[in-house]
mmCIF file of C-alpha atoms in Angstrom:
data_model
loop_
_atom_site.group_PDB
_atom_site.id
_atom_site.type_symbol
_atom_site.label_atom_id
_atom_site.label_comp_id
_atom_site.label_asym_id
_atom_site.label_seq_id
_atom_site.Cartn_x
_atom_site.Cartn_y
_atom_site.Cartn_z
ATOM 1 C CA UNK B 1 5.523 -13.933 -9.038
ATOM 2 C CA UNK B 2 7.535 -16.301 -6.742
ATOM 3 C CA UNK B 3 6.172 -17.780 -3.763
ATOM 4 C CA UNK B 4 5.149 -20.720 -1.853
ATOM 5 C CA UNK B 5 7.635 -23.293 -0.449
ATOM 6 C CA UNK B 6 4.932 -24.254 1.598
ATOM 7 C CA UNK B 7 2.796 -22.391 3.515
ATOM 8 C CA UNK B 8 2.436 -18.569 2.338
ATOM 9 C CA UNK B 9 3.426 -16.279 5.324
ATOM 10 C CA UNK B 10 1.368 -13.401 3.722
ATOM 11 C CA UNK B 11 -1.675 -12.670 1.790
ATOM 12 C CA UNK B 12 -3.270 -9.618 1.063
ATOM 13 C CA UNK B 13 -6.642 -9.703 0.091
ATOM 14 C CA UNK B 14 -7.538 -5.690 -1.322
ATOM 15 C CA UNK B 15 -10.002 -6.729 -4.250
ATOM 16 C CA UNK B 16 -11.215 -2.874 -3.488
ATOM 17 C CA UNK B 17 -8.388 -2.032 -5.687
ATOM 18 C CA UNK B 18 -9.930 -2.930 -8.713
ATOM 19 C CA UNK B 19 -11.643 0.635 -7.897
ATOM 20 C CA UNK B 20 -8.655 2.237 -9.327
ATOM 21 C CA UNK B 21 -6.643 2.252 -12.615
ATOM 22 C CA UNK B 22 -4.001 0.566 -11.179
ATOM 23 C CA UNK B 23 -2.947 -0.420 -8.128
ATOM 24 C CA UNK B 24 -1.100 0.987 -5.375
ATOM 25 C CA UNK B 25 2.236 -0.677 -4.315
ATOM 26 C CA UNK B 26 0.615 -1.316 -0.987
ATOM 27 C CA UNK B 27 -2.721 -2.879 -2.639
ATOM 28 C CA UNK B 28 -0.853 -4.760 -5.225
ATOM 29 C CA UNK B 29 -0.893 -8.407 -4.282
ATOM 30 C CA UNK B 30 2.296 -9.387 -2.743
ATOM 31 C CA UNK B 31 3.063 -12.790 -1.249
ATOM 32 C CA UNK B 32 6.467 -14.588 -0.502
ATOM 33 C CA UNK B 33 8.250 -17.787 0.937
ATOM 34 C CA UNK B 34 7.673 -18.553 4.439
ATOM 35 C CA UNK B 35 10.903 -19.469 5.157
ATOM 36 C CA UNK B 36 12.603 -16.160 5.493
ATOM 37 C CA UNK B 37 11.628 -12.141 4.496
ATOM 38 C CA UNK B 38 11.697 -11.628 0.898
ATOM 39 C CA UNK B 39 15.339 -11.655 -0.323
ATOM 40 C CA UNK B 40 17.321 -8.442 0.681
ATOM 41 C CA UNK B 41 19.970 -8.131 -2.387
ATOM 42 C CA UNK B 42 22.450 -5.625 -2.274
ATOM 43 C CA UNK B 43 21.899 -3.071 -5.576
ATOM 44 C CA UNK B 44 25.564 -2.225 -5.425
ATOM 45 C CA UNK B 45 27.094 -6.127 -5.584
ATOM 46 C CA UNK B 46 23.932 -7.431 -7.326
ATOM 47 C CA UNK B 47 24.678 -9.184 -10.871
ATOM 48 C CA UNK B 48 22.240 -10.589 -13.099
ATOM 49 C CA UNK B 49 23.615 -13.539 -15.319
ATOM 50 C CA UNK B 50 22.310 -14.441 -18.548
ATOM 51 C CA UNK B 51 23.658 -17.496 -19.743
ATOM 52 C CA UNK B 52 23.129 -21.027 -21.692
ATOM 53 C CA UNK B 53 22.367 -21.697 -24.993
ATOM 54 C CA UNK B 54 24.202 -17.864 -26.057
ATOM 55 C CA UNK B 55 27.378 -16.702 -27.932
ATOM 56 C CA UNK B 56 28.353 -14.310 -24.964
ATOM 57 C CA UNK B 57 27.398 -14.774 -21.252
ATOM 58 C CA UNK B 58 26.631 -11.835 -19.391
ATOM 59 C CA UNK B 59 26.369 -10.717 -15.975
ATOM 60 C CA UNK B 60 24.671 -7.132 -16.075
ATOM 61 C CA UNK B 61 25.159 -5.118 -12.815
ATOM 62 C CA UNK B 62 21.587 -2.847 -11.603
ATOM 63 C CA UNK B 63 23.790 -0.028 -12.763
ATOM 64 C CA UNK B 64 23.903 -1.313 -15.846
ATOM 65 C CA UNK B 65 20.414 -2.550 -16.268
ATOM 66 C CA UNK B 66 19.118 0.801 -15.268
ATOM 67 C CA UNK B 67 21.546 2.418 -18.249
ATOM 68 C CA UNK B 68 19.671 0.581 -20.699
ATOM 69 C CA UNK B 69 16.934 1.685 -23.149
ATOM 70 C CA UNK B 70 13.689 1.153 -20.958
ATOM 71 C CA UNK B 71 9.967 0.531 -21.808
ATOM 72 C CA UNK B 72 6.959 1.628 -19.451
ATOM 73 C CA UNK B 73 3.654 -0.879 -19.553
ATOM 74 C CA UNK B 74 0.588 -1.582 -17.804
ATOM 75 C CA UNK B 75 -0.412 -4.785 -17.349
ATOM 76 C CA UNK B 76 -2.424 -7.459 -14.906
ATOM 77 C CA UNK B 77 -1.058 -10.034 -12.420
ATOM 78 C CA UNK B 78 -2.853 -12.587 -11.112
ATOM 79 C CA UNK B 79 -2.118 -14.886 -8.859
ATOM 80 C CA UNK B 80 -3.186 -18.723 -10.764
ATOM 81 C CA UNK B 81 -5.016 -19.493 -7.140
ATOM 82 C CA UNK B 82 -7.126 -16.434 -6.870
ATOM 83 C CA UNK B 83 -10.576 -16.772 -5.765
ATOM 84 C CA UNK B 84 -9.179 -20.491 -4.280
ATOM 85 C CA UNK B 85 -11.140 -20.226 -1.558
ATOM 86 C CA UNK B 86 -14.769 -20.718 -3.491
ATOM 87 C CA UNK B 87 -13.689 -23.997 -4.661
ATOM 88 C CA UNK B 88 -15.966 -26.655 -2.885
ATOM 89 C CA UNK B 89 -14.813 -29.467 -1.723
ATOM 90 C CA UNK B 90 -12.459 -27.029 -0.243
ATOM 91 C CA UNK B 91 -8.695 -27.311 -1.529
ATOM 92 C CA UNK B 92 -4.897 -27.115 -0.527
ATOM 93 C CA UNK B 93 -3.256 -24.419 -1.112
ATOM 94 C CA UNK B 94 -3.529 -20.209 0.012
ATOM 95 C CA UNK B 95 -7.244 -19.809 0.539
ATOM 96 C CA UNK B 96 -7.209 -16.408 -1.474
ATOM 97 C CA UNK B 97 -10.632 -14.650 -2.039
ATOM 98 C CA UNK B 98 -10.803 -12.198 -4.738
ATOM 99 C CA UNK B 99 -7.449 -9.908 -3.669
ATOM 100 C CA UNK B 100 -5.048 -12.033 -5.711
ATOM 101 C CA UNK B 101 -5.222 -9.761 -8.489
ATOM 102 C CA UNK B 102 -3.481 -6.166 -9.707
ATOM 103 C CA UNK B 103 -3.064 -3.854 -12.018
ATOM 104 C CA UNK B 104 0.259 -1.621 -12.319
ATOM 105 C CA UNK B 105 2.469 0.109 -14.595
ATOM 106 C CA UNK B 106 5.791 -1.663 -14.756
ATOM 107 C CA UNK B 107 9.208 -0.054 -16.234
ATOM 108 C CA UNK B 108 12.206 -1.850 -17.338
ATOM 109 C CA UNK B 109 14.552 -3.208 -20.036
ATOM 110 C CA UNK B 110 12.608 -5.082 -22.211
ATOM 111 C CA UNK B 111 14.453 -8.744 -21.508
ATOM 112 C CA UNK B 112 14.393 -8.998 -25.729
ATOM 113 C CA UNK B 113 17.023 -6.334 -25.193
ATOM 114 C CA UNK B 114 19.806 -8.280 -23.585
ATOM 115 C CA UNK B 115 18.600 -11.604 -24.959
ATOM 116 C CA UNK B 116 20.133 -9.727 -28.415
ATOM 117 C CA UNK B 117 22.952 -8.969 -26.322
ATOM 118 C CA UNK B 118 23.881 -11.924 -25.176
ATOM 119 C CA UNK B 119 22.902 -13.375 -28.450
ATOM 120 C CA UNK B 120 20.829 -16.534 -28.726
ATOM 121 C CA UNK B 121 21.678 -20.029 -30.371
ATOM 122 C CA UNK B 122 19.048 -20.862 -33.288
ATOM 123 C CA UNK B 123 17.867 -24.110 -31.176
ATOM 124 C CA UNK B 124 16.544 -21.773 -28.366
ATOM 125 C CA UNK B 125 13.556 -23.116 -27.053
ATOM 126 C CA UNK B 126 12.720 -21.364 -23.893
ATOM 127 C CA UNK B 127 14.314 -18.719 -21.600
ATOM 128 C CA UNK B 128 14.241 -19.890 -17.740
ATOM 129 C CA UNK B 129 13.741 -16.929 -15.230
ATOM 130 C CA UNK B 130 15.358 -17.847 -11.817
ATOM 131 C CA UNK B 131 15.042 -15.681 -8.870
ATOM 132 C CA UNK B 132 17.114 -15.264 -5.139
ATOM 133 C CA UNK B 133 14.441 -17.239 -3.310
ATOM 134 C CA UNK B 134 15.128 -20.308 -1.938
ATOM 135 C CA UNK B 135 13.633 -22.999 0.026
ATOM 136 C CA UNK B 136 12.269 -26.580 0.894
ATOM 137 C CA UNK B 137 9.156 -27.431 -1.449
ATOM 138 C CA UNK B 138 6.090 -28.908 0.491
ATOM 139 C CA UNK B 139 3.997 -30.310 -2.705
ATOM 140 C CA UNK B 140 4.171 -33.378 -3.953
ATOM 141 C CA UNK B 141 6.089 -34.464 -6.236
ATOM 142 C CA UNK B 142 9.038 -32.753 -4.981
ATOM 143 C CA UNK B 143 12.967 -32.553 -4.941
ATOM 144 C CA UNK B 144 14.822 -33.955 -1.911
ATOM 145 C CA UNK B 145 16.619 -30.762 -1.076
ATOM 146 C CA UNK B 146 16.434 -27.081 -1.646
ATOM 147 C CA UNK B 147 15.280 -25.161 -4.709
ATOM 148 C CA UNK B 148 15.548 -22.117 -6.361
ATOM 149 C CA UNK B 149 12.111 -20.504 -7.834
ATOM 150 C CA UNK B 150 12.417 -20.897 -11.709
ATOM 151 C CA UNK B 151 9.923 -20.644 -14.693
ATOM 152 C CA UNK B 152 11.019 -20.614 -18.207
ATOM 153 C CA UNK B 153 8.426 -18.685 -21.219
ATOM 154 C CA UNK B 154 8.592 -19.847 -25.144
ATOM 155 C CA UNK B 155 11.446 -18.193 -26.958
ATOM 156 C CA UNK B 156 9.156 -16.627 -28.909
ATOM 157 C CA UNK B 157 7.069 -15.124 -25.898
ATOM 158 C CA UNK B 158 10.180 -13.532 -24.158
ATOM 159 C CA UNK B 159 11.786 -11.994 -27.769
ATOM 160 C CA UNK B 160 8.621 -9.559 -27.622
ATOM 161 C CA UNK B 161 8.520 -6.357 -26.720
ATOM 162 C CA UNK B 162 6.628 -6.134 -23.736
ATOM 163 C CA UNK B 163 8.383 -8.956 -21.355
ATOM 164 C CA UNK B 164 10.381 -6.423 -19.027
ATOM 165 C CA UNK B 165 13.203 -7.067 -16.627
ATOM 166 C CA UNK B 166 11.636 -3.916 -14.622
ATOM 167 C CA UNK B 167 12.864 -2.173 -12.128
ATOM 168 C CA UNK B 168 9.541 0.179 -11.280
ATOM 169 C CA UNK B 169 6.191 -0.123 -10.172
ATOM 170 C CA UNK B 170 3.881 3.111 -10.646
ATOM 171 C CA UNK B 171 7.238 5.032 -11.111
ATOM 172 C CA UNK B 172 8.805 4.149 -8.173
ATOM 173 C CA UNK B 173 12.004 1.895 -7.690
ATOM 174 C CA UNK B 174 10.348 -1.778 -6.491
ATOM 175 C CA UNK B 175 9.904 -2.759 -3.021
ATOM 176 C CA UNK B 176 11.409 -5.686 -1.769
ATOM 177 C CA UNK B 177 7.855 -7.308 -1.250
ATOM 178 C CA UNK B 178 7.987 -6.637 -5.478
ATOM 179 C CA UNK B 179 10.866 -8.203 -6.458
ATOM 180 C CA UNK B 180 13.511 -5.195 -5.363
ATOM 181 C CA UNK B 181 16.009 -4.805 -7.646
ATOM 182 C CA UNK B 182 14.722 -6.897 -10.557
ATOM 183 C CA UNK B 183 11.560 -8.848 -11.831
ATOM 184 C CA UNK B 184 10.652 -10.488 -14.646
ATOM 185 C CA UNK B 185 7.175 -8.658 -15.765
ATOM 186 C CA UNK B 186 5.414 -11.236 -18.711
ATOM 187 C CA UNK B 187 1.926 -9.786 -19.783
ATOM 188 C CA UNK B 188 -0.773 -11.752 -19.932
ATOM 189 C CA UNK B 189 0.699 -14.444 -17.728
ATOM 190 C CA UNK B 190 -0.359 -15.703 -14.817
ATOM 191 C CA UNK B 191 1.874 -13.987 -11.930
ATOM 192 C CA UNK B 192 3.883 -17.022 -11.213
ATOM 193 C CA UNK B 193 6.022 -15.611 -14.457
ATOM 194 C CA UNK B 194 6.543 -12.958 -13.690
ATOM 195 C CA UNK B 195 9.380 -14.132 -11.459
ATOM 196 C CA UNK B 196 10.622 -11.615 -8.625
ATOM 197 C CA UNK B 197 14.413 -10.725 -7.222
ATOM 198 C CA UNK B 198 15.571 -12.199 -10.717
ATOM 199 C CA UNK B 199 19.415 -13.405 -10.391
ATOM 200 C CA UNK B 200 19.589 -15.538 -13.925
ATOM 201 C CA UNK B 201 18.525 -15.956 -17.099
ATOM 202 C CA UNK B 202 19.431 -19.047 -18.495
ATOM 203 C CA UNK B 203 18.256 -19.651 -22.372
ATOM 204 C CA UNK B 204 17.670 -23.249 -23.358
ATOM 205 C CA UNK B 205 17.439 -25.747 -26.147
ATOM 206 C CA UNK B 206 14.773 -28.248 -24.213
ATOM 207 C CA UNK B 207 11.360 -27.890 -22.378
ATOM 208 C CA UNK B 208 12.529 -26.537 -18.734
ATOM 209 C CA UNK B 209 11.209 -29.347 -16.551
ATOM 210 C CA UNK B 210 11.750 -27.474 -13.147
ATOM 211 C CA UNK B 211 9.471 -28.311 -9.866
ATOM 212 C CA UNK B 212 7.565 -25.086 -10.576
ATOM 213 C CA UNK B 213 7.045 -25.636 -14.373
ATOM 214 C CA UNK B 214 6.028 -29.225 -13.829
ATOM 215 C CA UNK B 215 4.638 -30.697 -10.371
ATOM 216 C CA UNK B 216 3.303 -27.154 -9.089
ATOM 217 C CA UNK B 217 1.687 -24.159 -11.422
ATOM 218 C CA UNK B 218 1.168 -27.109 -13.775
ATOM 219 C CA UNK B 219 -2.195 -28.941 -15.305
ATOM 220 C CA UNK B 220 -3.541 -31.761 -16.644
ATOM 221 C CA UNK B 221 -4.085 -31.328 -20.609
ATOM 222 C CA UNK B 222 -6.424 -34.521 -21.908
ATOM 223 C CA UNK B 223 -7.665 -32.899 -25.157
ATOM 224 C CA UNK B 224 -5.381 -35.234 -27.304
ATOM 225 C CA UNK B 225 -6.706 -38.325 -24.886
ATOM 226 C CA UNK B 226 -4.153 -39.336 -22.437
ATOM 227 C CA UNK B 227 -3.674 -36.568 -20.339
ATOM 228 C CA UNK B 228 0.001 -35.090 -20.653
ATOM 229 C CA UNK B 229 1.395 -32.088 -17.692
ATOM 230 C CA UNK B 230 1.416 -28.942 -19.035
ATOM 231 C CA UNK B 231 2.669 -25.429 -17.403
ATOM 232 C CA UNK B 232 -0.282 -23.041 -16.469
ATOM 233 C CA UNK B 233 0.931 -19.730 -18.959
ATOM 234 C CA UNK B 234 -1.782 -17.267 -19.923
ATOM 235 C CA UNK B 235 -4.321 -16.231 -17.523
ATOM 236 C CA UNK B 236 -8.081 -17.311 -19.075
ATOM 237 C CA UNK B 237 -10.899 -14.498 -19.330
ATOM 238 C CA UNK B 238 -11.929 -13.268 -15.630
ATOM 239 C CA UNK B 239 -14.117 -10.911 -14.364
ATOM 240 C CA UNK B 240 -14.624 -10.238 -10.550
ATOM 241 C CA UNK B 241 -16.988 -8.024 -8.741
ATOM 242 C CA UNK B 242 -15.216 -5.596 -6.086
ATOM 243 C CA UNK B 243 -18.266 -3.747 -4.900
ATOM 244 C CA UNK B 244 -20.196 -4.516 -3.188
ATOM 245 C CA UNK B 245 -18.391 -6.960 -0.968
ATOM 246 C CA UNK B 246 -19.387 -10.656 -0.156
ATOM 247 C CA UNK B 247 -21.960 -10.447 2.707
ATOM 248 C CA UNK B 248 -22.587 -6.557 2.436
ATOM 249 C CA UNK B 249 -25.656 -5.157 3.711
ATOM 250 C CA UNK B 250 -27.435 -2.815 1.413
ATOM 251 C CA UNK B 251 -30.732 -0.563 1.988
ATOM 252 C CA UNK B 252 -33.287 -1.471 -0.288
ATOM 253 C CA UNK B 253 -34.916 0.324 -3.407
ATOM 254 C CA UNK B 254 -31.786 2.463 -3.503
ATOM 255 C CA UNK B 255 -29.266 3.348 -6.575
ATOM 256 C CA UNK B 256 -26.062 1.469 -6.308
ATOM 257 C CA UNK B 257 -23.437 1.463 -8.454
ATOM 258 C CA UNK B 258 -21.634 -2.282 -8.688
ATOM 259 C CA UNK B 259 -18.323 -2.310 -10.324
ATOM 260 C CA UNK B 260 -15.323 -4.986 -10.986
ATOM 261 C CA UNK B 261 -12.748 -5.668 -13.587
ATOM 262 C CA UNK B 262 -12.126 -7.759 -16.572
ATOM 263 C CA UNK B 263 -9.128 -9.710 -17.617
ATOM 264 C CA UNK B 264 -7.859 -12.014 -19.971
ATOM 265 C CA UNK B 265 -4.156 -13.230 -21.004
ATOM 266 C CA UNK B 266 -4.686 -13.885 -24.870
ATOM 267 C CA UNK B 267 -7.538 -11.999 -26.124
ATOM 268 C CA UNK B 268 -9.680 -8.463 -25.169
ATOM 269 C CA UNK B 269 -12.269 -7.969 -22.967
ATOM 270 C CA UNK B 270 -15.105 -6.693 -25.049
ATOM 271 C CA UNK B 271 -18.218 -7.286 -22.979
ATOM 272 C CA UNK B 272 -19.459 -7.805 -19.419
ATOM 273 C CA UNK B 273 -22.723 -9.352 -18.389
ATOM 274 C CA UNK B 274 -24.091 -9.071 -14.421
ATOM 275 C CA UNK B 275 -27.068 -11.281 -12.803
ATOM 276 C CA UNK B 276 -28.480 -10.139 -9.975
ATOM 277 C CA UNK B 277 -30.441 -12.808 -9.432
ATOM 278 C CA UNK B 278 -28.049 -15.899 -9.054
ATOM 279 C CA UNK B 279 -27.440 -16.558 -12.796
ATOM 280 C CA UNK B 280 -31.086 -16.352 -14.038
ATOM 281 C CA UNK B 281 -30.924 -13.397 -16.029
ATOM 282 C CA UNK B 282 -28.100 -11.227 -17.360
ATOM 283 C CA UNK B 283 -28.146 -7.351 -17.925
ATOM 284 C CA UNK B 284 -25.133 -5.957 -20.026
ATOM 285 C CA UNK B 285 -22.610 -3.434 -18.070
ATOM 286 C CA UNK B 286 -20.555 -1.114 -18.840
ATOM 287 C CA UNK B 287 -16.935 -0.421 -18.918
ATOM 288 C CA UNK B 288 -15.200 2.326 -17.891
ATOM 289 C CA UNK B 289 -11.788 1.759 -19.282
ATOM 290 C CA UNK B 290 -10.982 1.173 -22.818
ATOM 291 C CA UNK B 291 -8.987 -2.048 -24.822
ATOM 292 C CA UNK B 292 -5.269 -1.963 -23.426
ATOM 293 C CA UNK B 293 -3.880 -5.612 -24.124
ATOM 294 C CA UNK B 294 -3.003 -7.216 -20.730
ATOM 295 C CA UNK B 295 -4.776 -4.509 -18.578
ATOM 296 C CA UNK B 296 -8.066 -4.611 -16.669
ATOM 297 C CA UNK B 297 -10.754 -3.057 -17.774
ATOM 298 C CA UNK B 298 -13.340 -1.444 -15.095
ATOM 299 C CA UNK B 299 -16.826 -1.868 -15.591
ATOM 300 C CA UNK B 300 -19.891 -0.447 -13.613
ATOM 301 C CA UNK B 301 -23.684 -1.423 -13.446
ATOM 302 C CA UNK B 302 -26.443 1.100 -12.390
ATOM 303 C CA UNK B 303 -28.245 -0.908 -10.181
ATOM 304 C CA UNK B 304 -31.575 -0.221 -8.150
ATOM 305 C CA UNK B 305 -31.451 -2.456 -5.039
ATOM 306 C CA UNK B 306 -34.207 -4.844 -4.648
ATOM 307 C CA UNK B 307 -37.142 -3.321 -2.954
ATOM 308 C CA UNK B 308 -37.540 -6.895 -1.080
ATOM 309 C CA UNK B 309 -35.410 -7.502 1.740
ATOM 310 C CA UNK B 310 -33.160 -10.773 1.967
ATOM 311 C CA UNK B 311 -30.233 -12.674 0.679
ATOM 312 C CA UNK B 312 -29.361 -12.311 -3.186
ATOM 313 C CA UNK B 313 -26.437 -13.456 -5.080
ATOM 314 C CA UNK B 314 -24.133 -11.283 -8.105
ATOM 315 C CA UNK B 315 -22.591 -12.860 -10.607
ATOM 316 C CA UNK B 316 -20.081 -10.821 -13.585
ATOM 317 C CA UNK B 317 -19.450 -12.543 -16.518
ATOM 318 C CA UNK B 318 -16.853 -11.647 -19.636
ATOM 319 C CA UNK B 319 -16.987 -12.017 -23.246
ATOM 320 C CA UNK B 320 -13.886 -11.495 -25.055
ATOM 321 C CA UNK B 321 -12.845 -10.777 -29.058
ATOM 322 C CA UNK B 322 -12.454 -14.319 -29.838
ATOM 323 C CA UNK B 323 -15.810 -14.954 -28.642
ATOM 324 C CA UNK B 324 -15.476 -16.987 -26.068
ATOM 325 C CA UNK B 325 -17.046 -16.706 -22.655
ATOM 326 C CA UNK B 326 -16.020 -17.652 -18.843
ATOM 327 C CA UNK B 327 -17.072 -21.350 -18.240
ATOM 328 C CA UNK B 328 -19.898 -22.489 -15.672
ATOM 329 C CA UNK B 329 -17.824 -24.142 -13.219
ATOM 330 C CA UNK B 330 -14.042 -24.974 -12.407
ATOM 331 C CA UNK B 331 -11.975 -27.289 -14.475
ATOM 332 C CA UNK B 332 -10.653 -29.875 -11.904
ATOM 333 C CA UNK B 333 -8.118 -30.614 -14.582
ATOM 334 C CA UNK B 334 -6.395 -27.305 -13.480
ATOM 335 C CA UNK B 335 -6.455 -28.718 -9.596
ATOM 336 C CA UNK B 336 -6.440 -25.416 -7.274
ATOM 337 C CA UNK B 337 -5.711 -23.242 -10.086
ATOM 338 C CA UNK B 338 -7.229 -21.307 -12.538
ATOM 339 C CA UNK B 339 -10.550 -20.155 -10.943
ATOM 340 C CA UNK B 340 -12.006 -18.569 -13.931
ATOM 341 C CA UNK B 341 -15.996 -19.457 -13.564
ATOM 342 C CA UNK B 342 -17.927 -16.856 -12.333
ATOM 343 C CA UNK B 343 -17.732 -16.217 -8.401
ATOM 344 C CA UNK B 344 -20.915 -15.956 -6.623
ATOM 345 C CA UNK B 345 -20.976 -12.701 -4.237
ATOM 346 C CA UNK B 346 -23.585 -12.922 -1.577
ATOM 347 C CA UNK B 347 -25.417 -9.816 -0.556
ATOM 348 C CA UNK B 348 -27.911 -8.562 1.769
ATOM 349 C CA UNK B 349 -30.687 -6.539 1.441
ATOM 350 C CA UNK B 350 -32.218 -5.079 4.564
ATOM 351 C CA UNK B 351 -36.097 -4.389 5.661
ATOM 352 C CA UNK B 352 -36.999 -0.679 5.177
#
C-alpha cells in the first residue's frame, strides 16, 4: 500500500477483524500521506500508462480496464510495521499494534494481462508500480524534492496470475482510502506492493532503485558477509492473537475461546501452537479455515481460564509447510520492519 511521507495522518488499529473471513472495507487497514486526503482521481479522465522496456505503450482508460477479462482473489495485506509498537527500545516510525493487518477479496485485471498487451522486451527485469501520491520524504536517506510512491516486483512475480490491477474490494468498487480507481494487489507481499491510486506501469531492464525500494521498506541482507540493501518483498510466517485483547480482564476458571490468524507470504500455514503461560509450554490449536495461498487462516483454542487470579501472558506461534517456524525475537537487520516473533498479549485474570 502507499503511505508515509512522514508522519501517517491515520491508523486504524481493528485487529478484531481477524474474527471474520475477511475484512470489512471499514476494518481493512487503511493509511495514507499526511500531506493531503488520499488522491481524488477523476474515473472519467483517469489513464493508466504502461510503458518502458515494451513494443507498444499504452494508456488504458478505467473504462477500459473494467472491459477486460477480470480475476477475483483473496488474499492478506500487511502492513511491514505491524505490531511496531512492541519493539523495545522503542522505534521511529507508525507505532501500529496488531491492526495493521487484513484480509479481503480483491477483483481486477490480472496486470499479466496488459503486460502481454503492451508486450515486454526479453531483458525485462522488473515492473515498477507508481501511484498519484505525492510528497516530501522525511527518512533518511532521501531525495531533495518531491516524490512519487513507486515499488517495482520481479518480472517473473508480476507475469503470474494472481497480481491484479483491481478495481474491488469485497465486491464493491474501491474507496478512495483503497486506492479508488486502481491498485496494484501482489499476494503474499507485504502491503507496501500493493501500490494504491496506480497511474503507471513502467517495465524495466535494471533493479528499480527508487527511495521506497531502497532507503525505506528496505533491509539489511549480511548472509553472504558484507551486508548489501535489499527490498522487504514477501511477508514472513505471522500469527497474532485478536481475542482476547492486550490488558483484558477475564473471570477465572471459565471457558474461553482465544482465536487469531495465521499468515505467511511464501509458504502455508499448517500449524499453530499457543502458551498460556509466557512461552513455557505450548498446546496445539486449531484452525478454522482451510489452506488458501496468501489468505489467513483462523485458528481457535478452547481455553479454561486460570482458576488463580493475576497477570498472565499469550503467546501464538506458526509452523508452516516448509517447516520453518516464527523466530524468538526481532531481526534488527530488518530495522522497524518485519515484526514476525511472537507478540506477547498481557491478560488479566480477576479474584472470584
Amino acid at each position: 500500500m502507499a503511505w508515509s511521507f512522514g508522519k501517517r495522518t491515520r491508523i486504524t488499529s481493528k485487529c478484531h477483524s481477524i474474527c471474520s473471513a475477511t475484512s470489512s472495507r471499514r476494518l481493512n487497514y487503511s493509511t495514507y500521506a499526511a500531506i493531503s486526503p488520499p488522491p481524488q482521481l477523476d474515473p472519467v479522465t483517469y489513464r493508466l500508462a504502461i510503458a518502458g522496456a515494451v513494443r507498444s505503450e499504452l494508456r488504458l482508460s478505467y473504462a477500459e480496464l473494467r472491459a477486460m477479462p477480470s480475476r477475483t482473489c483473496i488474499a492478506t495485506l500487511e502492513c511491514a510495521g505491524n505490531g511496531r509498537v512492541f519493539l523495545s527500545p522503542p522505534v521511529p516510525g507508525a507505532q501500529w499494534q496488531l491492526g495493521a493487518v487484513g484480509n479481503a477479496e480483491w477483483t481486477g485485471v490480472p496486470l499479466s494481462v496488459v503486460l502481454e498487451g503492451a508486450g515486454l522486451a526479453d531483458n525485462v527485469c522488473e515492473i515498477i508500480l507508481e501511484g498519484a501520491d505525492r510528497g516530501i520524504a522525511k527518512e533518511e536517506p532521501k531525495p531533495p524534492g518531491p516524490v512519487s510512491y513507486a515499488r517495482s516486483i520481479p518480472r517473473m512475480r508480476a507475469m503470474e496470475s494472481d497480481v491484479l490491477i483491481a478495481y474491488q474490494m469485497n465486491g464493491r468498487d474501491l474507496t478512495p482510502d483503497h486506492g479508488y480507481p486502481l491498485r496494484a494487489i501482489v499476494p503474499g507481499h507485504y502491503g507496501m506492493a500493493s501500490v494504491k491510486w496506480l497511474t503507471s506501469i513502467v517495465a524495466t531492464t535494471q533493479p528499480f532503485q527508487g527511495y521506497w525500494q531502497t532507503s525505506d521498506y528496505a533491509y539489511w541482507d549480511d548472509s553472504a558477509g558484507t551486508p548489501i540493501r535489499r527490498p522487504l518483498a514477501e511477508m514472513k510466517l505471522k500469527s497474532q492473537i485478536a481475542r482476547p485483547r492486550v490488558y483484558e480482564r477475564l473471570e477465572p476458571n471459565q471457558p474461553y475461546i482465544i482465536l487469531g490468524a495465521a499468515w505467511a507470504g511464501d509458504t502455508d500455514v499448517t500449524e499453530i501452537w499457543i502458551s498460556l503461560d509466557g512461552g513455557a509450554s505450548w498446546v496445539q490449536g486449531e484452525f478454522l479455515d482451510p489452506i488458501n495461498r496468501h489468505a489467513w487462516r483462523r485458528w481457535k483454542y478452547d481455553w479454561i481460564t486460570p482458576a488463580q487470579p493475576g497477570c498472565y501472558t499469550l503467546l501464538a506461534r506458526a509452523r508452516g509447510a516448509d517447516q520453518r517456524g516464527q523466530p524468538d525475537g526481532h531481526n534488527p537487520n530488518f530495522g522497524s520492519y518485519v515484526i514476525d516473533h511472537p507478540l506477547p498479549i498481557e491478560v488479566f485474570v480477576d479474584a472470584p
